[in-house]
Short mmCIF file of N, CA and C in Angstrom, two decimals:
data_model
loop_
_atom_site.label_atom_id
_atom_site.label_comp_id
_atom_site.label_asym_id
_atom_site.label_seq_id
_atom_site.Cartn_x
_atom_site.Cartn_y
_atom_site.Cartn_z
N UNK A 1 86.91 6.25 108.30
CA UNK A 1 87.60 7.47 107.96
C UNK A 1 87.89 7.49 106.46
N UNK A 2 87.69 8.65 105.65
CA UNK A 2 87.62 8.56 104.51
C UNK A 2 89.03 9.20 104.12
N UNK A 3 89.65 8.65 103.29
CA UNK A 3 91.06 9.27 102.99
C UNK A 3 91.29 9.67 101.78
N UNK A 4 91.26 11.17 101.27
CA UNK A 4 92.00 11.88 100.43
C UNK A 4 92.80 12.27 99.45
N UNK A 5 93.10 11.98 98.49
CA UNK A 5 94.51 12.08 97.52
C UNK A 5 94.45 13.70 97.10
N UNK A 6 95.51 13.99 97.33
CA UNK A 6 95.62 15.15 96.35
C UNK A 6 96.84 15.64 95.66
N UNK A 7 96.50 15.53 94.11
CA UNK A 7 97.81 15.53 93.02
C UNK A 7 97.81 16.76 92.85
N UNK A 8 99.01 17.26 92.43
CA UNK A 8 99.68 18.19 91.78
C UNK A 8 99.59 18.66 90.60
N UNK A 9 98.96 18.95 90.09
CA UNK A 9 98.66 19.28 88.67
C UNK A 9 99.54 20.04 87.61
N UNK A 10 100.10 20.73 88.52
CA UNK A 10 101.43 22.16 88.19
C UNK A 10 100.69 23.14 88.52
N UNK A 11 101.58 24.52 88.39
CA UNK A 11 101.54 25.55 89.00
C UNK A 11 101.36 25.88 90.83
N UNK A 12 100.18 26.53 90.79
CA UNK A 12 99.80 26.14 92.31
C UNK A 12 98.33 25.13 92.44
N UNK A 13 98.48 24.76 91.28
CA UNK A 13 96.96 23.57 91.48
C UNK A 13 97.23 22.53 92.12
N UNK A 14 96.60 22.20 92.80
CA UNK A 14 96.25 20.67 93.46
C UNK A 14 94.37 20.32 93.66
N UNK A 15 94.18 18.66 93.04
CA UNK A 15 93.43 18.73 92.80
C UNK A 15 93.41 17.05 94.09
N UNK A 16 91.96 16.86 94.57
CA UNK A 16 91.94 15.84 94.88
C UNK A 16 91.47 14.74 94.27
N UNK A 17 91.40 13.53 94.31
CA UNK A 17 91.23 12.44 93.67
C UNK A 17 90.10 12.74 93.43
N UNK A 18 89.21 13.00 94.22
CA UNK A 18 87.78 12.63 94.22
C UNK A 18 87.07 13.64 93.09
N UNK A 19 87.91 14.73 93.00
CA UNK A 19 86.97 15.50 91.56
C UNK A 19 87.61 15.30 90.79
N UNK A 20 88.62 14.42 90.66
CA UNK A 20 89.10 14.50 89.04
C UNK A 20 88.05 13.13 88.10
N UNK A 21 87.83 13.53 87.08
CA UNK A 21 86.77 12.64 86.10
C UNK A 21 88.23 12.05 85.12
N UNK A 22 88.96 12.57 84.62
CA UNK A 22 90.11 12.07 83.72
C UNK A 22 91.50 12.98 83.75
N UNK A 23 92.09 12.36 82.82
CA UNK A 23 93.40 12.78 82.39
C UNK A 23 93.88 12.56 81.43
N UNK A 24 93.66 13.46 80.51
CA UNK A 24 94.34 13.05 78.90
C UNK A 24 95.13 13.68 78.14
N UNK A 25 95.84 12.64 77.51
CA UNK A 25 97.20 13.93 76.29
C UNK A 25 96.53 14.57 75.66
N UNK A 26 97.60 15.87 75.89
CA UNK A 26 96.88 16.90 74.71
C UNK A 26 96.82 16.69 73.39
N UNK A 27 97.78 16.40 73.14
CA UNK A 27 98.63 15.86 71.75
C UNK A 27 97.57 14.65 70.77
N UNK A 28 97.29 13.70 72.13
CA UNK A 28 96.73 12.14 71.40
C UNK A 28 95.06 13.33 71.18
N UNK A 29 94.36 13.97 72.38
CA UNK A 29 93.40 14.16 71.83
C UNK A 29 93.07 15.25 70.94
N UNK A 30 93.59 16.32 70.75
CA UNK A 30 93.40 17.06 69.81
C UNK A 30 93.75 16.82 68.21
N UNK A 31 94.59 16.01 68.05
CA UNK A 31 95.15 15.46 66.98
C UNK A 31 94.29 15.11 66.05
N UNK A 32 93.08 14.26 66.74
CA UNK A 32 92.58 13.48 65.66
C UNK A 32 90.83 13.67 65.64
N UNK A 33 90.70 15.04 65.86
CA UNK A 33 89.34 15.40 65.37
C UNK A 33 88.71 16.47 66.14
N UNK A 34 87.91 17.17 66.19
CA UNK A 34 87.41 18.41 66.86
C UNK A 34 86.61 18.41 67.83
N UNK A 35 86.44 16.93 68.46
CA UNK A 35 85.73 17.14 69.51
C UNK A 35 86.29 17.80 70.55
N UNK A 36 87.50 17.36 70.91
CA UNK A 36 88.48 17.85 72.12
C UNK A 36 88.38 19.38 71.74
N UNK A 37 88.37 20.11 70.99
CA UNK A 37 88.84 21.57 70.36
C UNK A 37 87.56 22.10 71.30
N UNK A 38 86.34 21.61 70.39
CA UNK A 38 85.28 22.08 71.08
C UNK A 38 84.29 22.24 72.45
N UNK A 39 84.70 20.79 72.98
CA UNK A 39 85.16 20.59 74.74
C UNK A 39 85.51 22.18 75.42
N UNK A 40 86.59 22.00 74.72
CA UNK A 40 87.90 23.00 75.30
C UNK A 40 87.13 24.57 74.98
N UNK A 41 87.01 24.99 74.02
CA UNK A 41 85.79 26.35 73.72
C UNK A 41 85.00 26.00 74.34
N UNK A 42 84.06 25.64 74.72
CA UNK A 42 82.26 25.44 75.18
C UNK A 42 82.89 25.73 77.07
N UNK A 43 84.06 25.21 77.54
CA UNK A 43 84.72 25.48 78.73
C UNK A 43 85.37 26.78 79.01
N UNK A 44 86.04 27.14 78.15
CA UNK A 44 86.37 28.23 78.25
C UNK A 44 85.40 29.36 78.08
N UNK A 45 84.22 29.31 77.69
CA UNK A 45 83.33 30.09 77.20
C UNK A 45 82.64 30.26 78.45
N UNK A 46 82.46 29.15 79.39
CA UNK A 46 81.36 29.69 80.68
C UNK A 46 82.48 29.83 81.26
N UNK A 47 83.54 29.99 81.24
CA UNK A 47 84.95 30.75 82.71
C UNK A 47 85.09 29.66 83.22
N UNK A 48 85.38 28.19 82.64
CA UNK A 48 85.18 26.77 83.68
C UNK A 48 87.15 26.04 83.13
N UNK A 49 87.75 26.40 82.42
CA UNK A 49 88.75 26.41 81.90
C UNK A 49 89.86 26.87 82.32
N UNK A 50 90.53 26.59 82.78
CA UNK A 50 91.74 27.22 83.72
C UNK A 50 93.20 26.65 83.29
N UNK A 51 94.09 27.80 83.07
CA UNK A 51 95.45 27.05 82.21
C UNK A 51 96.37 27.44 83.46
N UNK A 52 96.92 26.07 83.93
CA UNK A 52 97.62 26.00 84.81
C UNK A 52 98.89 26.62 84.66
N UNK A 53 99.49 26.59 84.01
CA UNK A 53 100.74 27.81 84.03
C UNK A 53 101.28 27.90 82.56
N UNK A 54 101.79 29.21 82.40
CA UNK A 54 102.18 29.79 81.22
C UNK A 54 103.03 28.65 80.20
N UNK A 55 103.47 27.55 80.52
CA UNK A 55 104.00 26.75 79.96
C UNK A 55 103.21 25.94 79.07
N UNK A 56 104.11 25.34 77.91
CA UNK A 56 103.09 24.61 76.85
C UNK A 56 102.00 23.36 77.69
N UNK A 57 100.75 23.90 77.74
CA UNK A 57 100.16 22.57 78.13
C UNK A 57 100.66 21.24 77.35
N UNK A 58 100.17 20.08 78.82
CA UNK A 58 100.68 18.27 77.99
C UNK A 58 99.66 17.84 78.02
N UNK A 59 98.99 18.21 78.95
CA UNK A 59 97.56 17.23 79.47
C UNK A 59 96.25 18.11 79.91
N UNK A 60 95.06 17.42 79.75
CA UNK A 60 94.19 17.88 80.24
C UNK A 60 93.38 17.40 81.21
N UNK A 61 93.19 17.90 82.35
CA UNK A 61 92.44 17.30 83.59
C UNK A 61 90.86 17.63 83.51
N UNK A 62 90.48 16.70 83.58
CA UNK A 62 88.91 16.87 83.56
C UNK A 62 88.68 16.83 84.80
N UNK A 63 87.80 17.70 85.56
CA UNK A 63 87.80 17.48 86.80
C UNK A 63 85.72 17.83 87.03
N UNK A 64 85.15 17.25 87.77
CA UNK A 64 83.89 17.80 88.51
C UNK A 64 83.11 18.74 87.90
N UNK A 65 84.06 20.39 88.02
CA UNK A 65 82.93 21.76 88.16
C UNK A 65 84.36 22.56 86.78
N UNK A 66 85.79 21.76 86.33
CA UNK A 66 86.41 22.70 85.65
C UNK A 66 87.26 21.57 85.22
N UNK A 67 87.49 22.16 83.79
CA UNK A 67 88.82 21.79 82.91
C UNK A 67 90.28 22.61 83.35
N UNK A 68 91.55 21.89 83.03
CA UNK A 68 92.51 22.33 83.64
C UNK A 68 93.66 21.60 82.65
N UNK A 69 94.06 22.99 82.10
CA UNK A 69 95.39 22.64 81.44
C UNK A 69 96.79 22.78 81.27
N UNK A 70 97.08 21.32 82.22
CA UNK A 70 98.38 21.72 82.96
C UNK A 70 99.51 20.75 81.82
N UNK A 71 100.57 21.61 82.06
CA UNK A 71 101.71 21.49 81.48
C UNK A 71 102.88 19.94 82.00
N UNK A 72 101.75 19.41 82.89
CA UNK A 72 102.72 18.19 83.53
C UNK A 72 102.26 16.81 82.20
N UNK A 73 102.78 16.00 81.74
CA UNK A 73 102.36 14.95 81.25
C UNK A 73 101.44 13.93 81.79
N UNK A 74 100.61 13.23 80.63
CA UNK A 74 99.59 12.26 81.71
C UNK A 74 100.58 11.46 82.47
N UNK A 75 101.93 10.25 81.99
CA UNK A 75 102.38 9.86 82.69
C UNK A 75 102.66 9.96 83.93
N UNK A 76 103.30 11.64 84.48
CA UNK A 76 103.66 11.73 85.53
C UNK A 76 102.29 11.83 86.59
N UNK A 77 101.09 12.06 85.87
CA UNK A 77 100.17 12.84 86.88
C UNK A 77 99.22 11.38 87.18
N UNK A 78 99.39 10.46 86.65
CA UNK A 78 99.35 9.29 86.26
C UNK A 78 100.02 8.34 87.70
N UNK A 79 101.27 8.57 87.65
CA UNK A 79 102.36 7.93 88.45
C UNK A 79 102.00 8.79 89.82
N UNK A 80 101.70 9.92 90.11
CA UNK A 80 101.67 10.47 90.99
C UNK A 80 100.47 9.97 91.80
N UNK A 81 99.41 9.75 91.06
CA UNK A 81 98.26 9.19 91.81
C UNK A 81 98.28 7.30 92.08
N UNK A 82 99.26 6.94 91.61
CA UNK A 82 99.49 5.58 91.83
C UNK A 82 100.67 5.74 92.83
N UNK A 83 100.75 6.27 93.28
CA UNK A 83 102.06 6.23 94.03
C UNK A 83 101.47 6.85 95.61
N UNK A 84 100.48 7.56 95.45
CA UNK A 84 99.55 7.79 96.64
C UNK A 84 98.62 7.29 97.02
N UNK A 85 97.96 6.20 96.36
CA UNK A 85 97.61 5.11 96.41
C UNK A 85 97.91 3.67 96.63
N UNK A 86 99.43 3.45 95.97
CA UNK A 86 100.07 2.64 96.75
C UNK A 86 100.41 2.66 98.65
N UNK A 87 100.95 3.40 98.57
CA UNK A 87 100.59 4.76 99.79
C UNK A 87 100.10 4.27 100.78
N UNK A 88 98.74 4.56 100.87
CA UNK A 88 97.79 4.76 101.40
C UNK A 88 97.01 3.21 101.50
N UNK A 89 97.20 2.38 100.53
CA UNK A 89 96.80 0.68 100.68
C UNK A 89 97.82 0.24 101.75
N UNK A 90 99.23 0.36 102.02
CA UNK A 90 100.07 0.29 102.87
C UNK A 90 99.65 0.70 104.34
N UNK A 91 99.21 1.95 104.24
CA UNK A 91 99.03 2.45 105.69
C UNK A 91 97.50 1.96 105.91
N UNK A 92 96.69 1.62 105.04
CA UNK A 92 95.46 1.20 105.27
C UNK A 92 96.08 -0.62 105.94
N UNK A 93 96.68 -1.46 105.47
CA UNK A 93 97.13 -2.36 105.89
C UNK A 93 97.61 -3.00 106.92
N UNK A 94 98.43 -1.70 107.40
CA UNK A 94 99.52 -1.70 108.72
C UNK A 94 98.12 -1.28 110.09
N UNK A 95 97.22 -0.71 109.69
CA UNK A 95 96.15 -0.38 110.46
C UNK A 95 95.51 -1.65 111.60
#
């Protein structure tokens, strides 16, 4: 049986483990050169870019088929998937 994660991203997003590719500060990557800038245009340009809620984005989710820029910090989105994973090694255990 194959088991599932699925984080919270903010707003009404939830994404599952399995399409997310990364998670990175906005802050650390835009800061220090234009690749991230241009990522972010070349995504938004085919409609693949999606801003998770009106709030200042923190992080950016790289996911599969779309970029996603949600306003939660990597830490928390970070902690959230370690914490459903802890989780889930538990109930895989007790099995």
């Amino acid at each position: 049986m194959e088991v599932r994660l699925y984080i919270h991203i903010g707003g009404e997003y939830t994404l599952s483990d399995k399409w997310i590719i990364g998670i990175f500060d906005i802050d650390q990557t835009t800061t220090y050169g234009s690749d991230t800038m241009e990522f972010l245009s070349i995504h938004e340009k085919l409609g693949k870019l999606d801003i998770v809620s009106p709030e200042l984005p923190r992080s950016i989710v790289v996911a599969l088929d779309r970029v996603y820029l949600s306003p939660i910090n990597v830490k928390t989105l970070i902690s959230r998937y370690n914490k459903h994973m802890f989780l889930m090694d538990n109930v895989n255990d007790s099995q």
